[in-house]
PDB file of C-alpha atoms in Angstrom:
ATOM      1  CA  ALA A   1     137.739  34.871  93.329  1.00 69.00           C
ATOM      2  CA  GLN A   2     139.173  37.797  92.772  1.00 77.00           C
ATOM      3  CA  SER A   3     143.119  37.926  92.956  1.00 90.00           C
ATOM      4  CA  VAL A   4     146.056  41.036  92.489  1.00 94.00           C
ATOM      5  CA  SER A   5     148.772  40.263  90.789  1.00 95.00           C
ATOM      6  CA  GLN A   6     152.166  42.098  91.737  1.00 95.00           C
ATOM      7  CA  HIS A   7     154.913  40.843  89.093  1.00 87.00           C
ATOM      8  CA  ASN A   8     158.106  42.676  90.433  1.00 89.00           C
ATOM      9  CA  HIS A   9     159.114  40.608  93.785  1.00 91.00           C
ATOM     10  CA  HIS A  10     161.921  42.861  94.335  1.00 95.00           C
ATOM     11  CA  VAL A  11     163.172  45.799  92.539  1.00 97.00           C
ATOM     12  CA  ILE A  12     166.591  47.512  92.786  1.00 97.00           C
ATOM     13  CA  LEU A  13     167.160  51.185  91.966  1.00 97.00           C
ATOM     14  CA  SER A  14     169.577  54.101  92.462  1.00 97.00           C
ATOM     15  CA  GLU A  15     168.603  57.537  93.887  1.00 96.00           C
ATOM     16  CA  ALA A  16     167.330  59.603  91.168  1.00 96.00           C
ATOM     17  CA  ALA A  17     165.986  56.679  89.062  1.00 97.00           C
ATOM     18  CA  SER A  18     162.044  56.355  88.195  1.00 97.00           C
ATOM     19  CA  LEU A  19     160.124  53.883  89.499  1.00 97.00           C
ATOM     20  CA  GLU A  20     157.094  51.957  88.295  1.00 97.00           C
ATOM     21  CA  LEU A  21     155.503  48.976  90.257  1.00 97.00           C
ATOM     22  CA  GLY A  22     153.222  47.076  88.645  1.00 96.00           C
ATOM     23  CA  CYS A  23     149.610  45.845  89.841  1.00 97.00           C
ATOM     24  CA  ASN A  24     146.888  43.656  88.182  1.00 97.00           C
ATOM     25  CA  TYR A  25     143.848  42.419  89.177  1.00 95.00           C
ATOM     26  CA  SER A  26     141.149  39.554  88.092  1.00 92.00           C
ATOM     27  CA  TYR A  27     137.898  40.864  89.016  1.00 86.00           C
ATOM     28  CA  GLY A  28     135.134  43.127  86.385  1.00 81.00           C
ATOM     29  CA  GLY A  29     133.190  44.988  88.436  1.00 84.00           C
ATOM     30  CA  THR A  30     133.969  48.002  90.383  1.00 85.00           C
ATOM     31  CA  VAL A  31     136.484  48.354  92.963  1.00 88.00           C
ATOM     32  CA  ASN A  32     138.620  50.249  95.337  1.00 91.00           C
ATOM     33  CA  LEU A  33     142.039  50.518  94.988  1.00 94.00           C
ATOM     34  CA  PHE A  34     144.970  50.771  97.200  1.00 95.00           C
ATOM     35  CA  TRP A  35     148.880  51.135  97.492  1.00 97.00           C
ATOM     36  CA  TYR A  36     150.043  50.085 101.181  1.00 96.00           C
ATOM     37  CA  VAL A  37     153.659  50.877 102.252  1.00 96.00           C
ATOM     38  CA  GLN A  38     155.360  48.886 104.922  1.00 94.00           C
ATOM     39  CA  TYR A  39     158.962  50.464 105.964  1.00 95.00           C
ATOM     40  CA  PRO A  40     161.361  48.722 108.071  1.00 92.00           C
ATOM     41  CA  GLY A  41     160.576  48.019 111.604  1.00 88.00           C
ATOM     42  CA  GLN A  42     157.334  49.781 110.985  1.00 90.00           C
ATOM     43  CA  HIS A  43     153.182  48.597 110.194  1.00 89.00           C
ATOM     44  CA  LEU A  44     151.084  49.133 106.796  1.00 93.00           C
ATOM     45  CA  GLN A  45     150.379  52.663 106.000  1.00 94.00           C
ATOM     46  CA  LEU A  46     148.412  54.232 103.061  1.00 94.00           C
ATOM     47  CA  LEU A  47     149.934  55.511 100.159  1.00 96.00           C
ATOM     48  CA  LEU A  48     147.349  56.409  98.201  1.00 96.00           C
ATOM     49  CA  LYS A  49     143.500  55.615  97.220  1.00 94.00           C
ATOM     50  CA  TYR A  50     141.623  55.139  94.146  1.00 94.00           C
ATOM     51  CA  PHE A  51     137.479  55.471  94.570  1.00 91.00           C
ATOM     52  CA  SER A  52     136.207  57.000  91.648  1.00 89.00           C
ATOM     53  CA  GLY A  53     136.624  60.190  89.822  1.00 92.00           C
ATOM     54  CA  ASP A  54     140.347  60.787  88.261  1.00 95.00           C
ATOM     55  CA  PRO A  55     142.074  57.868  87.702  1.00 95.00           C
ATOM     56  CA  LEU A  56     145.508  59.282  87.937  1.00 97.00           C
ATOM     57  CA  VAL A  57     145.388  59.783  92.127  1.00 97.00           C
ATOM     58  CA  LYS A  58     148.657  61.202  93.975  1.00 96.00           C
ATOM     59  CA  GLY A  59     149.527  59.689  97.257  1.00 94.00           C
ATOM     60  CA  ILE A  60     152.372  60.809  99.874  1.00 93.00           C
ATOM     61  CA  LYS A  61     155.950  61.342  99.351  1.00 94.00           C
ATOM     62  CA  GLY A  62     155.442  62.036  95.793  1.00 96.00           C
ATOM     63  CA  PHE A  63     153.599  58.998  94.564  1.00 97.00           C
ATOM     64  CA  GLU A  64     150.874  58.451  92.058  1.00 97.00           C
ATOM     65  CA  ALA A  65     149.306  56.122  90.556  1.00 98.00           C
ATOM     66  CA  GLU A  66     146.746  55.404  87.538  1.00 97.00           C
ATOM     67  CA  PHE A  67     144.194  53.371  87.050  1.00 96.00           C
ATOM     68  CA  ILE A  68     143.364  51.762  83.848  1.00 96.00           C
ATOM     69  CA  LYS A  69     140.353  50.485  83.655  1.00 93.00           C
ATOM     70  CA  SER A  70     140.371  48.181  80.294  1.00 93.00           C
ATOM     71  CA  LYS A  71     143.919  46.932  81.538  1.00 95.00           C
ATOM     72  CA  PHE A  72     142.911  46.399  85.539  1.00 95.00           C
ATOM     73  CA  SER A  73     145.967  47.626  86.411  1.00 96.00           C
ATOM     74  CA  PHE A  74     146.487  49.977  89.070  1.00 97.00           C
ATOM     75  CA  ASN A  75     150.149  51.208  88.318  1.00 97.00           C
ATOM     76  CA  LEU A  76     152.391  52.872  91.017  1.00 98.00           C
ATOM     77  CA  ARG A  77     154.875  55.668  89.685  1.00 97.00           C
ATOM     78  CA  LYS A  78     157.337  57.842  91.084  1.00 98.00           C
ATOM     79  CA  PRO A  79     160.069  59.927  89.045  1.00 97.00           C
ATOM     80  CA  SER A  80     162.734  60.123  91.348  1.00 97.00           C
ATOM     81  CA  VAL A  81     162.785  57.422  93.803  1.00 97.00           C
ATOM     82  CA  GLN A  82     164.908  58.663  97.459  1.00 97.00           C
ATOM     83  CA  TRP A  83     166.914  55.849  99.910  1.00 96.00           C
ATOM     84  CA  SER A  84     164.178  56.701 102.554  1.00 96.00           C
ATOM     85  CA  ASP A  85     161.540  54.529  99.825  1.00 97.00           C
ATOM     86  CA  THR A  86     163.168  51.566 100.531  1.00 97.00           C
ATOM     87  CA  ALA A  87     160.148  49.228 101.888  1.00 97.00           C
ATOM     88  CA  GLU A  88     157.877  47.050 100.307  1.00 95.00           C
ATOM     89  CA  TYR A  89     154.413  47.931  98.462  1.00 97.00           C
ATOM     90  CA  PHE A  90     151.814  46.324  98.713  1.00 96.00           C
ATOM     91  CA  CYS A  91     148.548  46.594  96.214  1.00 96.00           C
ATOM     92  CA  ALA A  92     145.314  46.068  97.173  1.00 95.00           C
ATOM     93  CA  VAL A  93     141.562  45.841  95.540  1.00 93.00           C
ATOM     94  CA  ASN A  94     138.590  45.754  97.616  1.00 88.00           C
ATOM     95  CA  PRO A  95     135.494  44.902  94.681  1.00 82.00           C
ATOM     96  CA  ILE A  96     132.606  46.501  96.111  1.00 78.00           C
ATOM     97  CA  SER A  97     129.800  45.216  93.737  1.00 64.00           C
ATOM     98  CA  SER A  98     130.654  41.681  95.129  1.00 55.00           C
ATOM     99  CA  GLY A  99     129.324  39.954  97.889  1.00 55.00           C
ATOM    100  CA  SER A 100     132.846  40.352  99.823  1.00 52.00           C
ATOM    101  CA  ALA A 101     132.388  44.011  99.472  1.00 57.00           C
ATOM    102  CA  ARG A 102     134.321  44.924 102.575  1.00 76.00           C
ATOM    103  CA  GLN A 103     137.483  42.868 102.719  1.00 83.00           C
ATOM    104  CA  LEU A 104     141.034  43.838 101.052  1.00 90.00           C
ATOM    105  CA  THR A 105     142.605  41.661  98.667  1.00 91.00           C
ATOM    106  CA  PHE A 106     146.391  41.963  98.788  1.00 94.00           C
ATOM    107  CA  GLY A 107     148.963  41.403  95.865  1.00 94.00           C
ATOM    108  CA  SER A 108     151.806  39.554  96.951  1.00 92.00           C
ATOM    109  CA  GLY A 109     154.059  42.779  97.961  1.00 94.00           C
ATOM    110  CA  THR A 110     157.109  44.204  96.249  1.00 95.00           C
ATOM    111  CA  GLN A 111     160.119  45.263  97.990  1.00 95.00           C
ATOM    112  CA  LEU A 112     162.187  48.164  96.462  1.00 97.00           C
ATOM    113  CA  THR A 113     165.487  48.668  97.464  1.00 97.00           C
ATOM    114  CA  VAL A 114     167.042  52.226  96.892  1.00 97.00           C
ATOM    115  CA  LEU A 115     170.891  52.156  96.643  1.00 96.00           C
ATOM    116  CA  PRO A 116     172.326  55.527  98.200  1.00 90.00           C
TER     117      PRO A 116
ATOM    118  CA  GLY B   1     144.617  60.133 117.401  1.00 56.00           C
ATOM    119  CA  ALA B   2     145.663  56.851 118.820  1.00 82.00           C
ATOM    120  CA  GLY B   3     145.929  54.302 116.280  1.00 93.00           C
ATOM    121  CA  VAL B   4     145.019  50.382 115.864  1.00 96.00           C
ATOM    122  CA  SER B   5     146.980  48.692 118.562  1.00 96.00           C
ATOM    123  CA  GLN B   6     147.739  45.110 119.203  1.00 97.00           C
ATOM    124  CA  SER B   7     148.793  43.114 121.612  1.00 97.00           C
ATOM    125  CA  PRO B   8     150.912  40.962 122.254  1.00 97.00           C
ATOM    126  CA  SER B   9     153.750  42.363 119.430  1.00 96.00           C
ATOM    127  CA  ASN B  10     155.642  38.873 120.000  1.00 96.00           C
ATOM    128  CA  LYS B  11     154.348  35.666 120.920  1.00 97.00           C
ATOM    129  CA  VAL B  12     156.437  32.651 120.992  1.00 97.00           C
ATOM    130  CA  THR B  13     154.230  29.426 121.807  1.00 97.00           C
ATOM    131  CA  GLU B  14     154.755  25.454 121.899  1.00 97.00           C
ATOM    132  CA  LYS B  15     153.034  23.563 118.843  1.00 97.00           C
ATOM    133  CA  GLY B  16     149.390  22.279 120.344  1.00 97.00           C
ATOM    134  CA  LYS B  17     149.146  25.331 123.202  1.00 97.00           C
ATOM    135  CA  ASP B  18     146.070  27.800 122.467  1.00 98.00           C
ATOM    136  CA  VAL B  19     147.305  31.971 121.746  1.00 98.00           C
ATOM    137  CA  GLU B  20     144.622  34.594 121.928  1.00 98.00           C
ATOM    138  CA  LEU B  21     145.744  37.832 120.308  1.00 98.00           C
ATOM    139  CA  ARG B  22     143.957  40.838 120.751  1.00 98.00           C
ATOM    140  CA  CYS B  23     142.894  44.428 118.650  1.00 98.00           C
ATOM    141  CA  ASP B  24     142.025  47.662 119.688  1.00 97.00           C
ATOM    142  CA  PRO B  25     140.286  49.483 116.835  1.00 96.00           C
ATOM    143  CA  ILE B  26     140.769  52.681 116.427  1.00 95.00           C
ATOM    144  CA  SER B  27     138.070  54.643 118.871  1.00 93.00           C
ATOM    145  CA  GLY B  28     134.674  55.680 116.937  1.00 91.00           C
ATOM    146  CA  HIS B  29     135.753  52.870 114.029  1.00 92.00           C
ATOM    147  CA  THR B  30     132.619  49.861 113.765  1.00 91.00           C
ATOM    148  CA  ALA B  31     134.667  48.007 111.103  1.00 92.00           C
ATOM    149  CA  LEU B  32     137.206  45.551 112.258  1.00 94.00           C
ATOM    150  CA  TYR B  33     139.332  43.040 110.045  1.00 94.00           C
ATOM    151  CA  TRP B  34     141.855  40.499 110.862  1.00 96.00           C
ATOM    152  CA  TYR B  35     144.430  39.527 108.224  1.00 96.00           C
ATOM    153  CA  ARG B  36     147.587  37.053 108.290  1.00 96.00           C
ATOM    154  CA  GLN B  37     150.765  37.885 106.573  1.00 92.00           C
ATOM    155  CA  SER B  38     152.766  34.681 106.205  1.00 89.00           C
ATOM    156  CA  LEU B  39     157.142  34.968 105.285  1.00 80.00           C
ATOM    157  CA  GLY B  40     157.228  36.201 102.046  1.00 71.00           C
ATOM    158  CA  GLN B  41     153.575  36.516 101.187  1.00 75.00           C
ATOM    159  CA  GLY B  42     151.077  39.299 100.828  1.00 79.00           C
ATOM    160  CA  LEU B  43     148.139  39.706 103.496  1.00 90.00           C
ATOM    161  CA  GLU B  44     145.461  37.018 103.776  1.00 92.00           C
ATOM    162  CA  PHE B  45     141.803  38.061 104.780  1.00 92.00           C
ATOM    163  CA  LEU B  46     140.961  35.787 107.504  1.00 94.00           C
ATOM    164  CA  ILE B  47     137.792  38.015 109.219  1.00 94.00           C
ATOM    165  CA  TYR B  48     135.325  40.730 109.213  1.00 91.00           C
ATOM    166  CA  PHE B  49     133.277  42.511 112.057  1.00 92.00           C
ATOM    167  CA  GLN B  50     130.818  44.721 111.448  1.00 89.00           C
ATOM    168  CA  GLY B  51     130.056  46.138 114.842  1.00 90.00           C
ATOM    169  CA  ASN B  52     130.249  42.821 117.367  1.00 90.00           C
ATOM    170  CA  SER B  53     128.785  40.390 114.575  1.00 90.00           C
ATOM    171  CA  ALA B  54     131.043  38.785 111.977  1.00 89.00           C
ATOM    172  CA  PRO B  55     129.051  38.942 108.239  1.00 82.00           C
ATOM    173  CA  ASP B  56     132.472  37.301 106.536  1.00 81.00           C
ATOM    174  CA  LYS B  57     134.344  34.365 107.965  1.00 84.00           C
ATOM    175  CA  SER B  58     135.613  33.442 104.748  1.00 83.00           C
ATOM    176  CA  GLY B  59     139.083  33.518 105.510  1.00 90.00           C
ATOM    177  CA  LEU B  60     139.201  31.986 108.510  1.00 93.00           C
ATOM    178  CA  PRO B  61     141.585  28.805 107.504  1.00 92.00           C
ATOM    179  CA  SER B  62     140.178  25.796 109.848  1.00 93.00           C
ATOM    180  CA  ASP B  63     138.055  25.476 112.703  1.00 94.00           C
ATOM    181  CA  ARG B  64     140.889  25.898 114.995  1.00 97.00           C
ATOM    182  CA  PHE B  65     140.227  29.436 114.397  1.00 97.00           C
ATOM    183  CA  SER B  66     137.778  31.953 116.236  1.00 96.00           C
ATOM    184  CA  ALA B  67     137.618  35.164 116.314  1.00 96.00           C
ATOM    185  CA  GLU B  68     135.187  37.546 118.939  1.00 95.00           C
ATOM    186  CA  ARG B  69     134.516  41.513 119.348  1.00 95.00           C
ATOM    187  CA  PRO B  70     131.671  40.725 122.009  1.00 90.00           C
ATOM    188  CA  LYS B  71     130.988  44.706 122.517  1.00 88.00           C
ATOM    189  CA  GLY B  72     131.906  46.031 119.556  1.00 86.00           C
ATOM    190  CA  SER B  73     135.112  47.315 120.694  1.00 92.00           C
ATOM    191  CA  PHE B  74     138.169  45.499 120.916  1.00 96.00           C
ATOM    192  CA  SER B  75     138.452  42.163 119.309  1.00 97.00           C
ATOM    193  CA  THR B  76     140.586  38.859 120.168  1.00 98.00           C
ATOM    194  CA  LEU B  77     141.641  36.370 117.275  1.00 97.00           C
ATOM    195  CA  GLU B  78     141.946  32.589 119.117  1.00 97.00           C
ATOM    196  CA  ILE B  79     144.148  29.655 117.738  1.00 98.00           C
ATOM    197  CA  GLN B  80     143.871  26.348 118.991  1.00 98.00           C
ATOM    198  CA  ARG B  81     145.863  23.904 119.006  1.00 97.00           C
ATOM    199  CA  THR B  82     148.523  25.929 117.124  1.00 97.00           C
ATOM    200  CA  GLU B  83     150.581  24.143 113.966  1.00 96.00           C
ATOM    201  CA  GLN B  84     153.943  25.510 112.788  1.00 95.00           C
ATOM    202  CA  GLY B  85     152.384  26.815 109.684  1.00 94.00           C
ATOM    203  CA  ASP B  86     150.491  29.138 111.826  1.00 96.00           C
ATOM    204  CA  SER B  87     153.522  31.037 112.125  1.00 96.00           C
ATOM    205  CA  ALA B  88     152.882  34.832 111.101  1.00 96.00           C
ATOM    206  CA  MET B  89     152.676  38.224 111.510  1.00 95.00           C
ATOM    207  CA  TYR B  90     148.702  38.606 112.486  1.00 97.00           C
ATOM    208  CA  LEU B  91     147.330  41.913 111.442  1.00 97.00           C
ATOM    209  CA  CYS B  92     144.513  43.738 112.234  1.00 97.00           C
ATOM    210  CA  ALA B  93     142.464  46.797 110.586  1.00 96.00           C
ATOM    211  CA  SER B  94     139.700  48.717 111.250  1.00 94.00           C
ATOM    212  CA  SER B  95     137.878  51.456 109.366  1.00 91.00           C
ATOM    213  CA  LEU B  96     134.557  53.784 109.628  1.00 88.00           C
ATOM    214  CA  GLY B  97     132.410  50.859 108.567  1.00 81.00           C
ATOM    215  CA  THR B  98     129.275  53.231 108.216  1.00 72.00           C
ATOM    216  CA  SER B  99     126.127  51.647 107.037  1.00 57.00           C
ATOM    217  CA  GLY B 100     126.001  51.663 103.208  1.00 59.00           C
ATOM    218  CA  ARG B 101     129.236  53.610 102.864  1.00 57.00           C
ATOM    219  CA  ILE B 102     131.648  51.001 100.397  1.00 68.00           C
ATOM    220  CA  GLN B 103     134.154  53.559  99.746  1.00 73.00           C
ATOM    221  CA  GLU B 104     136.701  52.937 103.139  1.00 81.00           C
ATOM    222  CA  THR B 105     139.540  53.116 104.003  1.00 88.00           C
ATOM    223  CA  GLN B 106     141.991  50.339 106.433  1.00 91.00           C
ATOM    224  CA  TYR B 107     143.941  51.492 108.648  1.00 93.00           C
ATOM    225  CA  PHE B 108     146.437  48.897 110.119  1.00 95.00           C
ATOM    226  CA  GLY B 109     147.919  47.805 113.297  1.00 96.00           C
ATOM    227  CA  PRO B 110     151.426  46.823 113.720  1.00 95.00           C
ATOM    228  CA  GLY B 111     150.451  43.597 114.041  1.00 96.00           C
ATOM    229  CA  THR B 112     151.488  40.320 116.569  1.00 97.00           C
ATOM    230  CA  ARG B 113     154.382  38.290 115.621  1.00 96.00           C
ATOM    231  CA  LEU B 114     153.351  34.863 115.841  1.00 97.00           C
ATOM    232  CA  LEU B 115     156.324  31.864 115.943  1.00 97.00           C
ATOM    233  CA  VAL B 116     154.924  28.306 117.318  1.00 97.00           C
ATOM    234  CA  LEU B 117     157.941  25.748 117.749  1.00 96.00           C
TER     235      LEU B 117
END
């Protein structure tokens, strides 16, 4: 079965610091990749997604992620974080060539705290 | 337009009781998914509906869990004889579900927080 690893469980940064959250998955076939964000008291929202094409994808609020197929990675980045980026971030994978083509497999999440 | 809605937002029940959670997907979305998020954990897939059928029930943790989507619109998730380990946030998502389409985005509802005492 496929799995998704987010190695950073809690990241604490000061405003204006650069952010990189790691995401690795274990599936050898074609995948759709997602980052979702959950702000305090709110529900999961899509941050960005990769289906095909340019492996560097840009999302909302200045976030971007790079798909590196050879490393099975889809790391999330932001050059300069803001206090309002404090949230929990989830990486998710949808292996589109397997029998379970619809379900998303999520990582355990990374809690980002940005200090003002 | 309206997003995915779920009710109730919170549910407290006693061990051994049955509970029913409801999800209303985005209008026009034929695919519907249930996930569970336990404290400190990622989201765990439970079941997927395409229309009113469930091609993938692989994530249901036990036979105490069942789900229906009788008219292909709203869905209900029922947990019978609840246990304390069932306490979690239950999330519903929907997507367009167009036949053969594999590049889809799932949109999530606010969840139902279930606490079993």
